[in-house]
Each structure stands twice: as structure tokens, then as C-alpha cells.
Amino acid sequence: MNRRDSPALLVARDVTISYGKVAAVRSVSLEIRAGEVVAIVGPNGAGKTTLLAGLMALLPLQGEVRRFGATSGIPPTVEQLVRAGMGLIPERRELFGSMSVEDNLRLGGFDRWRQGARDGRSDLDGVFDLFPRLRERRDQEAGTLSGGERQMLALGRALMAHPKLLLLDEPSLGLAPLIIREIFRIIDGLRARGVSILLVEQNARAALKVADYAYVMESGSFVIEGSAAALAQDDRVIEAYLGVAATTPPSN
Amino acid sequence: MNLDIALWLSQDAITNGAVYALLAIALILVYTVTRIIFVPQGEFISFAALSLATLQAGETPGAVYLLIAGGVLVVALDTSGEPWDLARQRLPGRLARFVAPPLAAGALARLSVARPDALWLQILATLAIVTLMGPIVYRLAFQPIADASVLILLIVAVAVHYVLTGMGLLFFGGEGLRSKPFSLLSFKLGALNVTAQSLLIVIASLALIGALWFLFERTLYGKALHATAINRVGARLMGVSPNLSGQLSFTLAAFIAAVSGVLIAPITTVYYDTGFLISLKGFVGATIGGMASYPLAAAGSLLVGFLEAGSSFWWSAFKDPIVFTLIVPVLLWRSLSAPHSEKDDAQ
């Protein structure tokens, strides 16, 4: 495989992640190239969240992971990955509940600020333009927000760090259909802004619509992979994840 | 009680209250960042007061050697288990962070022993010795269990308190020490004889409280420290290292303790175990502030000071019980009026 003409942001080879003796992720390989949206779909408990945590260095993993082309012998820390341009929006969002919306967002830019960047103001305005609702609630405590607003705040907070690669865990979980559509519209917009995305979703239909490439994960392993358009037509995927009412394949 | 006595008691109350306030804000600072109820804060105060008195007596305080040994242990722990080439690469940075400063503090202590008339040098050496203990104590005792529950952290804090009290006895002996006053100045305010020493204590408290308020309310660094306490995973994902936050908050707390120790050394005889009683009273003040609010904690500490001064006049045998009993109505009031402050934790 020649990576020179299509830069791979993240390459994982034979990654296994275990809790004690139980392997939650077994020998998984994946690749995300610059400017791509890659989706991982699959049922609850397949190991998707664990895989993201491992890629973000929140959990120790076995196997080889190359992030931004770097192969260091020792595993990086979360903080190093953040500085290198990786971001994770966990399923639980992990907001700072008793802080204001604005402080949450400003902390999203903390590492850049520590590095000497002083454009936090305009970044903040950029996020507020993307999510006008957050501007209205800028002084409100994050813990008092609705589910959709919390997801917007989590996205906005991650964007304040200017990530090159964003890992999104179940962004549509527990949200109303209208908000889900809004979130996926924004994910699509992020790709246009040059942010690559690894998207973990149970909502396979929406995920395959927005993604370029996709993996199907079942009990710890990838069972199917291919372009998102091809997967949306794959009989096994249609039967298990899209249902019989699958519509015509989406086009990008 | 006549007016003279009332004024005299008030001065005493305000001076003591200011010292308790320094303790209370340090306790809140550590708790809001690390969720540790930092019982050994009082030992840092004793260490500071005793180190200053020892330096003035012309000896190098044994705490210096404890500090250097601690720094070496930290580097050994950080380095162990790493591949050799990586460890070698990181060693200079670690030595610069954990071993060089203690050595510099030791050199400063030696220097001030050689120049017994330079009070500022003695104070500087004392501040350096005690402040540097903060991050080392955090790294050795708390960093490995940083994710543990509040209860476990409290139990370890109590253990660290006992260890440090023992070390205090070992290094400074069982006798009380008192350092020379900074200034014998005093002036008349009506019938009251205000000493420069107590004025200095009040000013230092106000300045430190103001500085901390500014740090946490107005700066991104302060908010990042606080974010660690609210949501550790969230903070890490923003690039805020919890280890660094913990070490930083302990450094600040130890610095506050060092300042308090230096300030009270000339007005009280400090024993190796004096710090614990002071820190318990500061804890009452911090509780009044709900372990969260600096101004409320400062006001609460002042209340503790007045209660103590009043009861030492009317009922001196029950001075301490009266102060500690205050915590019962305070806890009742807090649990009825305020929602649980651990809600973020459980979320």
C-alpha cells in the first residue's frame, strides 16, 4: 500500500483491547485518511466505544497504532494526542457540568492557548455561529442544557482545539430526529473544513449516508468493511442494520 | 468585659481568623482540584514555622534532607519501568523538576545559616523548602490513586498526616520553637495596641485570597485546574493533565502553608504537632464555605477566630470543643440549604 499520495492520519494494525482477561476488541485493523469520514457501525456492546478509548490512549492497547504518521515505541498520552490534533467526543460527552457554556468552550481551546495561540475569541464566535443556540445560553451552566444542546456543546468544545482528526462516539444517541439531522449536517460540514472524522454509530442509516468508508463491528471484530455506498447495498448490512425498508443507496 | 478587653480580643480573633482563612482556602483549593481533603496542610505550617526557627538558631533544618530524598524518589519512580533510552532522554527534565529545586532550597538554607542576620534569606529558604514539598507529596502519595473515591483519598491524607507529624518530631524534636519577630513596631489605635505582626498576617491573607479568587475566576489556567475536579476524563480530553493539575494545586497549597507558617512563627510557640489543631480549625472555616467558596470560607474562618477568642475569655477550658461543635450546625445548615456538591462526580 502506498501511503505517500494519500496521507493516512491513523492506521491501526491488529489492535486488541482487553479488560482483564476479556478481550473487548480483537485484532482490529483500520485506516483513516485525510479528509475522510469513516464510520464504525454495529450493535450495542460490540466494542466500538472501547476501540475509540484505546485509539485516544484512554485505555492501553496491544497492536500497532500510527497516528499522524508517527511511530513511537512508547504509547502516547491523551494530552500528547490532543496536542497533535486528535479529539474525542465520548458518548457521555464529559462536559464540565457546573461551569458555564462559555467556560466549557474556552477550555476546549486550553491547549492551544497554552501553546501561545491567542485567537480564542474568534474561535468562540465561530462556534457560536455554528451553534446559535449556544450563544443564547453562553452564561448558563452546562449541566442544565438539554441533550441536543449538550451534544452541540461537546462538538463546539472539541472544535475549539482545531482538531485534525475527531473521534465521535454515538453523536446521535438519545437525541430527537430533528436534532440528529442537524448534528449529521454539521459532521458533513466539518469534513468540508478539512476535519477527518471517525464516527461510531448505532444509527447505521445516518452514519452510512455521511461516511466515505465504513466498518461493521460485531462482538469485538470487524466483520464487513468497504465504501459506505457499497455497505449500504450489502445484503447482510441491510438485513441487520438498515431493515427491509432500506431506500435507494445514498450518493455523496 | 470592658471595651479594652473586647478590642484586644478582637485583634486576637482577627489575627487568628486570618491564619485559619489561609488554611481554609488552601484546603478548598486542593479539594476543588483533586477531591482530596488535605489533612496534612497543617504539617506544612508546622514545618515552615519550625524550619524558620531552626534556621534562626543557626542550624540547617532536617526537612531539607527529607525534601531532597523525596525528589530523588520521585525521579526514581517516574523512571522505573521505562525503556532505557527513553528514560535517559527524559532524565534531565525530571532532575530539573524534582531534584534541582530541592538542592537549590538546601543551598539557600546553608547560605542563610551562614548569614544569621539576613531575615529575608531565612524566610526565602523556608518558603522554598515547604513549597517544594507540595508536588513531591502529591506525586508520591496521591498521584498513584488519583482516581480513587473521596473516602480513600481522605484515608491516605490522614496517613500522610501521621507520617509527616512523625517526620516533624524526628527533625525538629519535641520542644516548641518560636522565631524572632519580623518587626517590633506597633501603633496605638484608640485604646488598642496594634502590632505590625498581626497587621502583616491580615494583609497577607487578604492578598492571597484575592490572588486565588483571580486565578480561579478570571484565568484559563485556574479554570483548567477546576475542570480537573469536575470531570477528569473531560479535562484530559482538553489536554489538561490531571497529574500536572494535582502537583500544581499542591504546590500552591504548600506555598500558602509556608506563608502562614512564617507569619505565625513569631507569635506562637509551634510544636511538631501544632499544625493539626490549626488545620482542623481551618477545616471548620472551609466547611462553612461549603469546600467551594473562598470568600465564604474566609468569613467562616473569621467567625471561628471570634468564637475562639470569645470562648477563651469566658470559658477557656472549653475553647476548642466550642469551636469544633460549630461544625454540627454548619453541616446541618449546608446540607439543608445547598444541593450536594458532588453531583458532578456522580454524573
Coordinates of C-alpha atoms in Angstrom, one line a residue:
Chain A
M1 CA 0.0 0.0 0.0
N2 CA 1.4 3.4 -1.0
R3 CA 0.6 6.0 1.6
R4 CA 2.6 8.8 0.0
D5 CA -0.1 10.1 -2.2
S6 CA -2.9 9.6 0.2
P7 CA -1.8 10.5 3.7
A8 CA -3.2 8.3 6.4
L9 CA -4.0 10.1 9.6
L10 CA -4.5 7.0 11.6
V11 CA -3.5 3.4 10.9
A12 CA -4.3 0.7 13.4
R13 CA -3.0 -2.9 12.9
D14 CA -4.2 -5.9 14.8
V15 CA -5.4 -3.8 17.8
T16 CA -6.6 -5.8 20.8
I17 CA -8.0 -4.2 23.9
S18 CA -8.8 -6.2 27.0
Y19 CA -10.5 -5.7 30.3
G20 CA -8.6 -8.2 32.4
K21 CA -8.9 -11.5 30.6
V22 CA -11.8 -10.5 28.4
A23 CA -10.9 -9.0 25.1
A24 CA -13.4 -6.3 24.2
V25 CA -11.7 -5.6 20.9
R26 CA -10.0 -8.4 19.0
S27 CA -7.3 -7.9 16.4
V28 CA -8.9 -4.9 14.6
S29 CA -7.3 -3.0 11.7
L30 CA -8.5 0.2 10.4
E31 CA -7.3 3.3 8.5
I32 CA -8.5 6.9 8.3
R33 CA -7.2 9.1 5.5
A34 CA -7.1 12.9 5.5
G35 CA -10.5 14.5 4.7
E36 CA -12.4 11.2 5.2
V37 CA -15.4 10.4 7.3
V38 CA -15.0 6.8 8.4
A39 CA -17.9 5.1 10.2
I40 CA -18.0 2.1 12.5
V41 CA -21.5 0.7 12.9
G42 CA -22.6 -2.3 14.9
P43 CA -24.8 -3.3 17.8
N44 CA -24.6 -2.3 21.4
G45 CA -21.6 -4.0 23.2
A46 CA -19.7 -4.7 20.0
G47 CA -16.6 -2.9 21.4
K48 CA -16.9 0.3 19.4
T49 CA -16.6 2.7 22.4
T50 CA -13.7 0.6 23.8
L51 CA -11.9 0.9 20.4
L52 CA -12.3 4.7 20.5
A53 CA -11.0 4.9 24.0
G54 CA -8.0 2.8 23.0
L55 CA -7.2 4.9 19.9
M56 CA -7.4 8.0 22.1
A57 CA -5.0 6.4 24.6
L58 CA -7.5 6.4 27.4
L59 CA -7.1 2.6 27.6
P60 CA -4.0 0.6 27.0
L61 CA -4.0 -1.5 23.8
Q62 CA -2.0 -4.2 22.1
G63 CA -1.0 -3.9 18.5
E64 CA 0.3 -1.1 16.4
V65 CA -1.2 2.3 16.0
R66 CA 0.3 5.0 13.8
R67 CA -1.2 8.4 14.5
F68 CA -0.3 11.2 12.1
G69 CA 2.5 9.1 10.7
A70 CA 4.3 8.9 14.0
T71 CA 5.5 5.5 15.3
S72 CA 7.0 5.9 18.7
G73 CA 8.0 2.9 20.7
I74 CA 6.1 4.1 23.8
P75 CA 2.3 4.7 23.8
P76 CA 1.5 8.4 23.8
T77 CA -0.6 10.1 26.5
V78 CA -4.0 11.6 25.9
E79 CA -2.5 15.0 26.4
Q80 CA 0.1 14.4 23.7
L81 CA -2.6 13.2 21.2
V82 CA -4.7 16.3 22.0
R83 CA -1.7 18.5 21.2
A84 CA -1.1 16.5 18.0
G85 CA -4.6 17.3 16.8
M86 CA -6.8 14.4 17.9
G87 CA -10.1 14.9 19.6
L88 CA -12.6 12.5 21.2
I89 CA -16.2 13.3 21.9
P90 CA -17.2 10.5 24.2
E91 CA -20.7 9.0 24.4
R92 CA -21.1 10.6 27.9
R93 CA -19.9 14.0 26.5
E94 CA -17.9 14.6 29.7
L95 CA -18.8 18.3 29.9
F96 CA -17.9 20.5 32.9
G97 CA -21.4 20.5 34.3
S98 CA -21.1 23.2 36.9
M99 CA -19.3 25.6 34.5
S100 CA -20.9 28.0 32.1
V101 CA -21.2 27.1 28.4
E102 CA -18.7 29.7 27.5
D103 CA -16.1 28.4 30.0
N104 CA -16.6 24.9 28.6
L105 CA -15.9 26.2 25.2
R106 CA -12.9 28.3 26.3
L107 CA -11.4 25.2 28.0
G108 CA -11.7 23.4 24.7
G109 CA -9.1 25.8 23.4
F110 CA -6.9 25.4 26.6
D111 CA -4.1 23.5 25.0
R112 CA -3.9 25.9 22.0
W113 CA -3.9 28.8 24.4
R114 CA -1.1 27.3 26.5
Q115 CA 0.8 26.9 23.2
G116 CA 0.6 30.6 22.7
A117 CA -2.4 30.9 20.4
R118 CA -4.5 33.9 21.3
D119 CA -7.3 33.6 18.7
G120 CA -9.7 32.0 21.2
R121 CA -12.2 34.9 20.9
S122 CA -12.7 34.4 17.2
D123 CA -12.8 30.6 17.6
L124 CA -15.6 31.2 20.2
D125 CA -17.5 33.3 17.8
G126 CA -17.0 30.7 15.1
V127 CA -18.6 28.0 17.4
F128 CA -21.4 30.4 18.3
D129 CA -22.1 31.0 14.6
L130 CA -22.2 27.2 14.0
F131 CA -24.5 26.7 17.1
P132 CA -26.5 29.9 17.7
R133 CA -28.3 28.1 20.5
L134 CA -25.1 28.0 22.5
R135 CA -24.7 31.8 22.1
E136 CA -28.1 32.3 23.7
R137 CA -27.0 30.0 26.6
R138 CA -23.4 31.1 27.0
D139 CA -23.8 32.0 30.7
Q140 CA -25.9 29.0 31.6
E141 CA -24.3 26.1 33.4
A142 CA -23.6 23.2 31.1
G143 CA -25.3 20.8 33.4
T144 CA -28.7 22.5 32.8
L145 CA -28.6 22.0 29.0
S146 CA -30.9 19.7 27.0
G147 CA -29.5 16.6 25.4
G148 CA -29.2 18.2 22.0
E149 CA -27.6 21.3 23.4
R150 CA -25.1 19.2 25.3
Q151 CA -24.1 17.4 22.1
M152 CA -23.7 20.8 20.4
L153 CA -21.6 22.0 23.3
A154 CA -19.4 18.8 23.2
L155 CA -18.9 19.3 19.4
G156 CA -18.2 23.0 19.9
R157 CA -15.8 22.4 22.7
A158 CA -13.9 19.8 20.6
L159 CA -13.7 22.2 17.6
M160 CA -12.1 24.9 19.8
A161 CA -9.0 22.7 19.8
H162 CA -8.7 22.8 15.9
P163 CA -8.6 19.1 15.6
K164 CA -7.3 17.3 12.5
L165 CA -9.0 14.1 13.5
L166 CA -12.2 13.9 15.5
L167 CA -13.4 10.6 17.1
L168 CA -17.2 10.8 17.6
D169 CA -18.9 8.3 19.8
E170 CA -22.6 7.9 19.2
P171 CA -23.3 11.6 18.5
S172 CA -27.0 10.8 17.8
L173 CA -27.6 8.9 21.0
G174 CA -30.8 9.9 22.8
L175 CA -31.5 12.9 20.5
A176 CA -34.7 13.8 18.7
P177 CA -34.7 13.1 14.9
L178 CA -34.6 16.8 14.0
I179 CA -31.5 17.3 16.2
I180 CA -29.9 14.2 14.8
R181 CA -30.3 15.6 11.3
E182 CA -28.7 18.8 12.4
I183 CA -25.8 17.0 14.0
F184 CA -25.1 15.0 10.9
R185 CA -25.3 18.1 8.8
I186 CA -22.6 19.6 10.9
I187 CA -20.4 16.5 10.6
D188 CA -20.7 16.8 6.9
G189 CA -19.7 20.4 7.2
L190 CA -16.7 19.5 9.3
R191 CA -15.3 17.4 6.5
A192 CA -15.6 20.3 4.2
R193 CA -13.4 22.3 6.7
G194 CA -10.8 19.6 6.5
V195 CA -11.5 17.7 9.7
S196 CA -11.3 14.0 9.3
I197 CA -13.8 12.0 11.4
L198 CA -14.1 8.5 12.8
L199 CA -17.7 8.1 13.6
V200 CA -19.1 5.4 15.8
E201 CA -22.9 4.9 15.4
Q202 CA -25.7 2.6 16.1
N203 CA -27.8 4.7 13.7
A204 CA -26.3 2.9 10.7
R205 CA -28.5 4.6 8.1
A206 CA -27.4 8.1 9.1
A207 CA -23.8 7.1 9.5
L208 CA -23.5 5.4 6.1
K209 CA -25.1 8.4 4.5
V210 CA -22.4 10.7 5.7
A211 CA -19.4 8.4 5.7
D212 CA -16.9 7.7 2.9
Y213 CA -15.8 4.3 4.2
A214 CA -17.3 2.1 6.9
Y215 CA -16.6 -0.9 9.1
V216 CA -19.2 -3.2 10.7
M217 CA -18.2 -4.3 14.1
E218 CA -19.7 -7.3 15.9
S219 CA -18.5 -8.8 19.2
G220 CA -15.1 -7.2 19.1
S221 CA -14.1 -7.7 15.5
F222 CA -14.7 -6.0 12.1
V223 CA -16.9 -8.4 10.1
I224 CA -17.5 -6.3 7.0
E225 CA -15.8 -3.3 5.5
G226 CA -16.0 -1.3 2.4
S227 CA -17.0 2.1 0.9
A228 CA -20.1 3.4 2.7
A229 CA -22.1 3.4 -0.5
A230 CA -21.3 -0.3 -1.1
L231 CA -22.1 -1.2 2.5
A232 CA -25.5 0.5 2.3
Q233 CA -26.3 -2.0 -0.5
D234 CA -24.8 -5.0 1.2
D235 CA -27.5 -7.6 1.9
R236 CA -26.1 -8.5 5.3
V237 CA -25.9 -4.9 6.3
I238 CA -29.4 -4.1 5.1
E239 CA -30.8 -7.1 6.9
A240 CA -29.1 -6.5 10.2
Y241 CA -28.8 -2.7 10.4
L242 CA -30.9 -0.9 7.8
G243 CA -34.0 -3.1 7.9
V244 CA -36.0 -4.2 4.9
A245 CA -37.2 -0.6 4.2
A246 CA -33.8 0.4 3.1
T247 CA -34.1 3.1 0.5
T248 CA -32.0 3.7 -2.6
P249 CA -28.3 3.9 -2.0
P250 CA -27.1 7.3 -1.0
S251 CA -24.7 9.2 -3.1
N252 CA -22.1 11.5 -1.9
Chain B
M1 CA -15.7 42.7 79.9
N2 CA -14.8 46.3 79.1
L3 CA -14.1 47.9 75.8
D4 CA -10.3 47.4 76.1
I5 CA -10.6 43.7 76.5
A6 CA -13.2 43.5 73.7
L7 CA -10.8 45.3 71.4
W8 CA -7.9 43.2 72.5
L9 CA -9.9 40.0 71.9
S10 CA -11.0 41.3 68.5
Q11 CA -7.4 41.8 67.4
D12 CA -6.6 38.3 68.6
A13 CA -9.7 37.0 66.8
I14 CA -8.9 38.7 63.5
T15 CA -5.2 37.6 63.6
N16 CA -6.1 34.0 64.2
G17 CA -9.0 34.1 61.9
A18 CA -6.7 35.3 59.1
V19 CA -4.4 32.3 59.7
Y20 CA -7.4 30.0 59.6
A21 CA -8.6 31.7 56.5
L22 CA -5.3 30.9 54.8
L23 CA -5.7 27.3 55.8
A24 CA -9.3 27.1 54.7
I25 CA -8.6 28.5 51.2
A26 CA -5.7 26.1 50.8
L27 CA -8.0 23.2 51.8
I28 CA -10.6 24.3 49.3
L29 CA -8.0 24.8 46.6
V30 CA -6.7 21.3 47.0
Y31 CA -10.2 19.8 47.3
T32 CA -11.7 21.5 44.2
V33 CA -8.8 20.3 42.0
T34 CA -8.1 16.9 43.4
R35 CA -11.1 15.9 45.6
I36 CA -8.5 15.4 48.4
I37 CA -9.4 16.7 51.9
F38 CA -5.8 17.7 52.6
V39 CA -5.4 16.9 56.3
P40 CA -1.5 17.3 56.2
Q41 CA -1.8 21.0 55.3
G42 CA -1.3 21.8 59.0
E43 CA 2.0 19.8 59.0
F44 CA 3.3 22.1 56.2
I45 CA 2.6 25.0 58.5
S46 CA 4.5 23.5 61.4
F47 CA 7.3 22.6 59.1
A48 CA 7.6 26.2 57.9
A49 CA 7.5 27.7 61.4
L50 CA 9.9 25.2 62.8
S51 CA 12.3 25.5 59.8
L52 CA 12.4 29.2 60.2
A53 CA 13.1 29.0 63.9
T54 CA 15.8 26.3 63.2
L55 CA 17.5 28.5 60.6
Q56 CA 17.5 31.4 63.1
A57 CA 19.1 29.1 65.6
G58 CA 21.9 28.6 63.1
E59 CA 21.2 25.1 62.0
T60 CA 20.0 23.5 58.7
P61 CA 16.6 22.0 59.2
G62 CA 16.3 18.3 58.7
A63 CA 13.3 18.9 56.5
V64 CA 15.8 19.8 53.7
Y65 CA 17.1 16.3 53.6
L66 CA 13.6 14.9 53.5
L67 CA 12.9 17.1 50.6
I68 CA 15.9 16.1 48.6
A69 CA 15.3 12.4 49.4
G70 CA 11.7 12.8 48.3
G71 CA 12.8 14.4 45.0
V72 CA 15.2 11.6 44.2
L73 CA 12.4 9.1 45.0
V74 CA 10.0 10.8 42.6
V75 CA 12.6 10.7 39.8
A76 CA 13.3 7.0 40.5
L77 CA 9.6 6.2 40.5
D78 CA 8.9 8.1 37.3
T79 CA 11.9 6.5 35.6
S80 CA 11.4 2.9 36.7
G81 CA 9.6 0.7 34.2
E82 CA 10.5 2.8 31.2
P83 CA 12.8 1.6 28.4
W84 CA 16.3 2.7 29.0
D85 CA 16.8 5.1 26.0
L86 CA 13.5 6.9 26.8
A87 CA 14.4 7.2 30.5
R88 CA 17.7 8.6 29.6
Q89 CA 16.1 11.1 27.3
R90 CA 13.6 12.3 30.0
L91 CA 16.0 12.2 32.9
P92 CA 17.4 15.7 32.6
G93 CA 13.9 17.2 32.6
R94 CA 12.9 15.2 35.6
L95 CA 16.0 16.1 37.6
A96 CA 15.4 19.7 36.7
R97 CA 11.9 19.5 38.0
F98 CA 12.2 17.4 41.1
V99 CA 15.8 17.2 42.3
A100 CA 17.4 20.6 41.3
P101 CA 14.8 22.7 43.2
P102 CA 15.3 20.8 46.5
L103 CA 19.0 21.1 46.1
A104 CA 18.7 24.8 45.5
A105 CA 16.5 25.1 48.6
G106 CA 19.2 23.2 50.5
A107 CA 21.8 25.6 49.3
L108 CA 19.6 28.5 50.2
A109 CA 19.2 27.1 53.7
R110 CA 23.0 26.7 54.1
L111 CA 23.5 30.2 52.9
S112 CA 21.1 31.6 55.4
V113 CA 22.7 29.7 58.2
A114 CA 26.0 31.3 57.2
R115 CA 24.3 34.8 57.4
P116 CA 22.3 34.7 60.6
D117 CA 21.3 38.4 60.4
A118 CA 19.6 38.2 57.0
L119 CA 16.0 37.6 57.9
W120 CA 14.8 37.8 54.3
L121 CA 17.2 34.9 53.4
Q122 CA 15.8 32.7 56.2
I123 CA 12.2 33.4 55.1
L124 CA 13.1 32.7 51.5
A125 CA 14.8 29.4 52.4
T126 CA 11.8 28.4 54.5
L127 CA 9.3 29.2 51.7
A128 CA 11.4 27.2 49.2
I129 CA 11.7 24.2 51.5
V130 CA 8.0 23.9 52.3
T131 CA 6.6 24.9 48.9
L132 CA 8.7 22.3 47.1
M133 CA 7.3 19.6 49.4
G134 CA 3.8 20.0 47.9
P135 CA 4.3 18.5 44.5
I136 CA 6.6 15.7 45.9
V137 CA 3.9 14.7 48.4
Y138 CA 1.3 14.7 45.7
R139 CA 3.5 12.6 43.4
L140 CA 4.4 10.0 46.0
A141 CA 1.1 9.7 48.0
F142 CA -1.8 10.7 45.8
Q143 CA -0.9 10.5 42.1
P144 CA -1.0 6.7 42.0
I145 CA -4.5 6.7 43.4
A146 CA -5.8 9.9 41.9
D147 CA -8.9 8.2 40.5
A148 CA -9.9 6.7 43.9
S149 CA -13.0 7.8 45.8
V150 CA -13.1 10.8 48.1
L151 CA -13.1 8.5 51.1
I152 CA -10.0 6.6 50.1
L153 CA -8.2 9.9 49.3
L154 CA -9.2 11.1 52.8
I155 CA -7.8 8.0 54.4
V156 CA -4.5 8.4 52.6
A157 CA -4.4 12.1 53.6
V158 CA -4.7 11.0 57.2
A159 CA -1.9 8.6 56.7
V160 CA 0.3 11.3 55.2
H161 CA -0.6 13.5 58.1
Y162 CA 0.8 10.9 60.6
V163 CA 3.9 10.3 58.5
L164 CA 4.7 14.0 58.3
T165 CA 3.9 14.5 62.0
G166 CA 6.4 11.8 62.8
M167 CA 9.0 13.3 60.5
G168 CA 8.4 16.6 62.2
L169 CA 9.2 15.0 65.6
L170 CA 12.3 13.4 64.1
F171 CA 13.7 16.5 62.5
F172 CA 12.7 19.3 64.9
G173 CA 12.4 17.4 68.2
G174 CA 9.5 17.6 70.7
E175 CA 10.2 21.0 72.0
G176 CA 8.3 24.1 70.9
L177 CA 10.2 26.7 68.9
R178 CA 9.4 30.4 68.3
S179 CA 11.2 32.6 65.8
K180 CA 12.2 36.2 66.2
P181 CA 9.5 38.8 65.3
F182 CA 9.9 40.5 62.0
S183 CA 9.1 43.8 63.4
L184 CA 8.6 45.2 66.9
L185 CA 6.7 48.1 65.5
S186 CA 3.3 48.7 66.9
F187 CA 0.9 51.7 67.0
K188 CA -1.9 52.9 69.0
L189 CA -5.4 52.7 67.6
G190 CA -7.6 54.2 70.3
A191 CA -7.0 52.1 73.3
L192 CA -5.7 49.2 71.2
N193 CA -2.1 48.4 70.6
V194 CA -1.9 47.1 67.1
T195 CA 1.2 45.1 66.3
A196 CA 2.8 45.2 62.9
Q197 CA 3.0 41.4 63.0
S198 CA -0.8 40.9 63.2
L199 CA -1.3 43.6 60.6
L200 CA 1.1 41.7 58.3
I201 CA -0.9 38.5 58.8
V202 CA -4.2 40.1 57.9
I203 CA -2.7 41.8 54.8
A204 CA -1.0 38.6 53.6
S205 CA -4.3 36.7 54.0
L206 CA -6.3 39.2 52.0
A207 CA -3.7 39.3 49.3
L208 CA -3.6 35.5 48.9
I209 CA -7.3 35.2 48.9
G210 CA -7.6 37.9 46.3
A211 CA -4.9 36.2 44.2
L212 CA -6.6 32.8 44.4
W213 CA -10.0 34.3 43.5
F214 CA -8.4 35.9 40.5
L215 CA -6.7 32.7 39.5
F216 CA -9.8 30.6 39.5
E217 CA -12.4 33.1 38.4
R218 CA -10.5 35.0 35.8
T219 CA -7.8 32.9 34.3
L220 CA -8.0 30.0 31.9
Y221 CA -5.3 28.1 33.9
G222 CA -7.5 28.4 37.0
K223 CA -10.5 27.1 35.1
A224 CA -8.5 24.2 33.8
L225 CA -7.4 23.3 37.3
H226 CA -11.0 23.4 38.4
A227 CA -12.2 21.4 35.4
T228 CA -10.0 18.5 36.5
A229 CA -12.0 18.3 39.7
I230 CA -15.4 18.5 37.9
N231 CA -14.6 15.9 35.2
R232 CA -11.2 14.2 35.0
V233 CA -11.8 12.5 31.7
G234 CA -13.3 15.7 30.2
A235 CA -10.3 17.6 31.4
R236 CA -7.8 15.1 29.9
L237 CA -9.6 15.3 26.6
M238 CA -8.9 19.1 26.7
G239 CA -5.2 18.4 27.2
V240 CA -5.3 19.2 30.9
S241 CA -3.1 16.6 32.6
P242 CA -4.5 15.6 36.0
N243 CA -1.1 14.8 37.3
L244 CA 0.1 18.3 36.5
S245 CA -3.1 19.8 38.0
G246 CA -2.6 17.9 41.2
Q247 CA 1.0 18.8 41.5
L248 CA 0.2 22.4 40.8
S249 CA -2.5 22.6 43.4
F250 CA -0.3 21.0 46.0
T251 CA 2.5 23.5 45.2
L252 CA 0.1 26.4 45.7
A253 CA -1.3 24.9 48.9
A254 CA 2.2 24.2 50.3
F255 CA 3.2 27.8 49.4
I256 CA 0.1 29.1 51.3
A257 CA 1.1 26.9 54.3
A258 CA 4.7 28.2 54.1
V259 CA 3.5 31.8 54.2
S260 CA 1.2 31.0 57.1
G261 CA 3.9 29.2 59.0
V262 CA 6.4 32.0 58.5
L263 CA 3.7 34.5 59.7
I264 CA 2.7 32.7 62.9
A265 CA 6.2 31.5 63.9
P266 CA 7.0 34.8 65.8
I267 CA 3.6 35.0 67.6
T268 CA 3.0 31.4 68.7
T269 CA 5.2 28.6 70.0
V270 CA 5.0 25.9 67.4
Y271 CA 5.4 22.2 68.2
Y272 CA 5.8 19.4 65.7
D273 CA 2.1 18.6 66.1
T274 CA 0.7 22.2 66.3
G275 CA -0.3 22.2 62.7
F276 CA -3.0 19.6 63.1
L277 CA -5.1 21.7 65.5
I278 CA -4.7 24.8 63.3
S279 CA -5.7 22.8 60.2
L280 CA -8.8 21.4 62.0
K281 CA -9.9 25.0 62.7
G282 CA -9.2 26.0 59.1
F283 CA -11.3 23.0 58.1
V284 CA -14.3 24.3 60.1
G285 CA -13.9 27.6 58.1
A286 CA -13.6 25.7 54.8
T287 CA -16.8 23.7 55.7
I288 CA -18.7 26.9 56.3
G289 CA -17.6 27.8 52.8
G290 CA -19.0 24.5 51.6
M291 CA -15.5 23.4 50.5
A292 CA -16.2 25.6 47.4
S293 CA -16.4 29.3 48.1
Y294 CA -13.2 31.2 49.0
P295 CA -15.0 34.4 50.4
L296 CA -17.4 32.3 52.4
A297 CA -14.6 30.2 53.8
A298 CA -12.7 33.4 54.7
A299 CA -15.7 34.8 56.5
G300 CA -16.2 31.4 58.3
S301 CA -12.6 31.4 59.4
L302 CA -13.1 34.8 60.9
L303 CA -16.1 33.6 62.7
V304 CA -14.0 30.7 64.1
G305 CA -11.4 33.2 65.2
F306 CA -14.0 35.3 67.1
L307 CA -15.7 32.3 68.6
E308 CA -12.3 31.1 69.8
A309 CA -11.3 34.5 71.2
G310 CA -14.7 34.8 73.0
S311 CA -14.7 31.4 74.5
S312 CA -11.1 31.7 75.6
F313 CA -12.2 34.7 77.7
W314 CA -15.4 33.3 79.1
W315 CA -14.8 29.6 79.2
S316 CA -11.2 28.9 78.3
A317 CA -11.2 25.3 79.2
F318 CA -13.8 24.6 76.5
K319 CA -12.2 26.8 73.9
D320 CA -11.5 24.0 71.3
P321 CA -14.7 22.0 71.9
I322 CA -16.8 25.1 71.3
V323 CA -15.1 25.8 68.0
F324 CA -15.4 22.2 66.8
T325 CA -19.0 22.0 67.9
L326 CA -19.7 24.8 65.5
I327 CA -19.3 22.3 62.6
V328 CA -22.5 20.5 63.6
P329 CA -25.0 23.4 63.0
V330 CA -22.9 24.4 59.9
L331 CA -23.2 21.0 58.4
L332 CA -26.9 20.9 59.1
W333 CA -27.4 24.3 57.5
R334 CA -25.3 23.4 54.5
S335 CA -26.9 20.1 53.8
L336 CA -30.4 21.7 54.1
S337 CA -29.6 24.8 52.0
A338 CA -27.3 23.6 49.3
P339 CA -27.6 20.7 46.9
H340 CA -24.9 18.1 47.1
S341 CA -21.6 19.5 45.7
E342 CA -20.6 16.0 44.4
K343 CA -23.3 15.9 41.8
D344 CA -20.7 16.4 39.0
D345 CA -18.8 13.5 40.3
A346 CA -21.6 11.1 40.2
Q347 CA -22.9 12.2 36.8

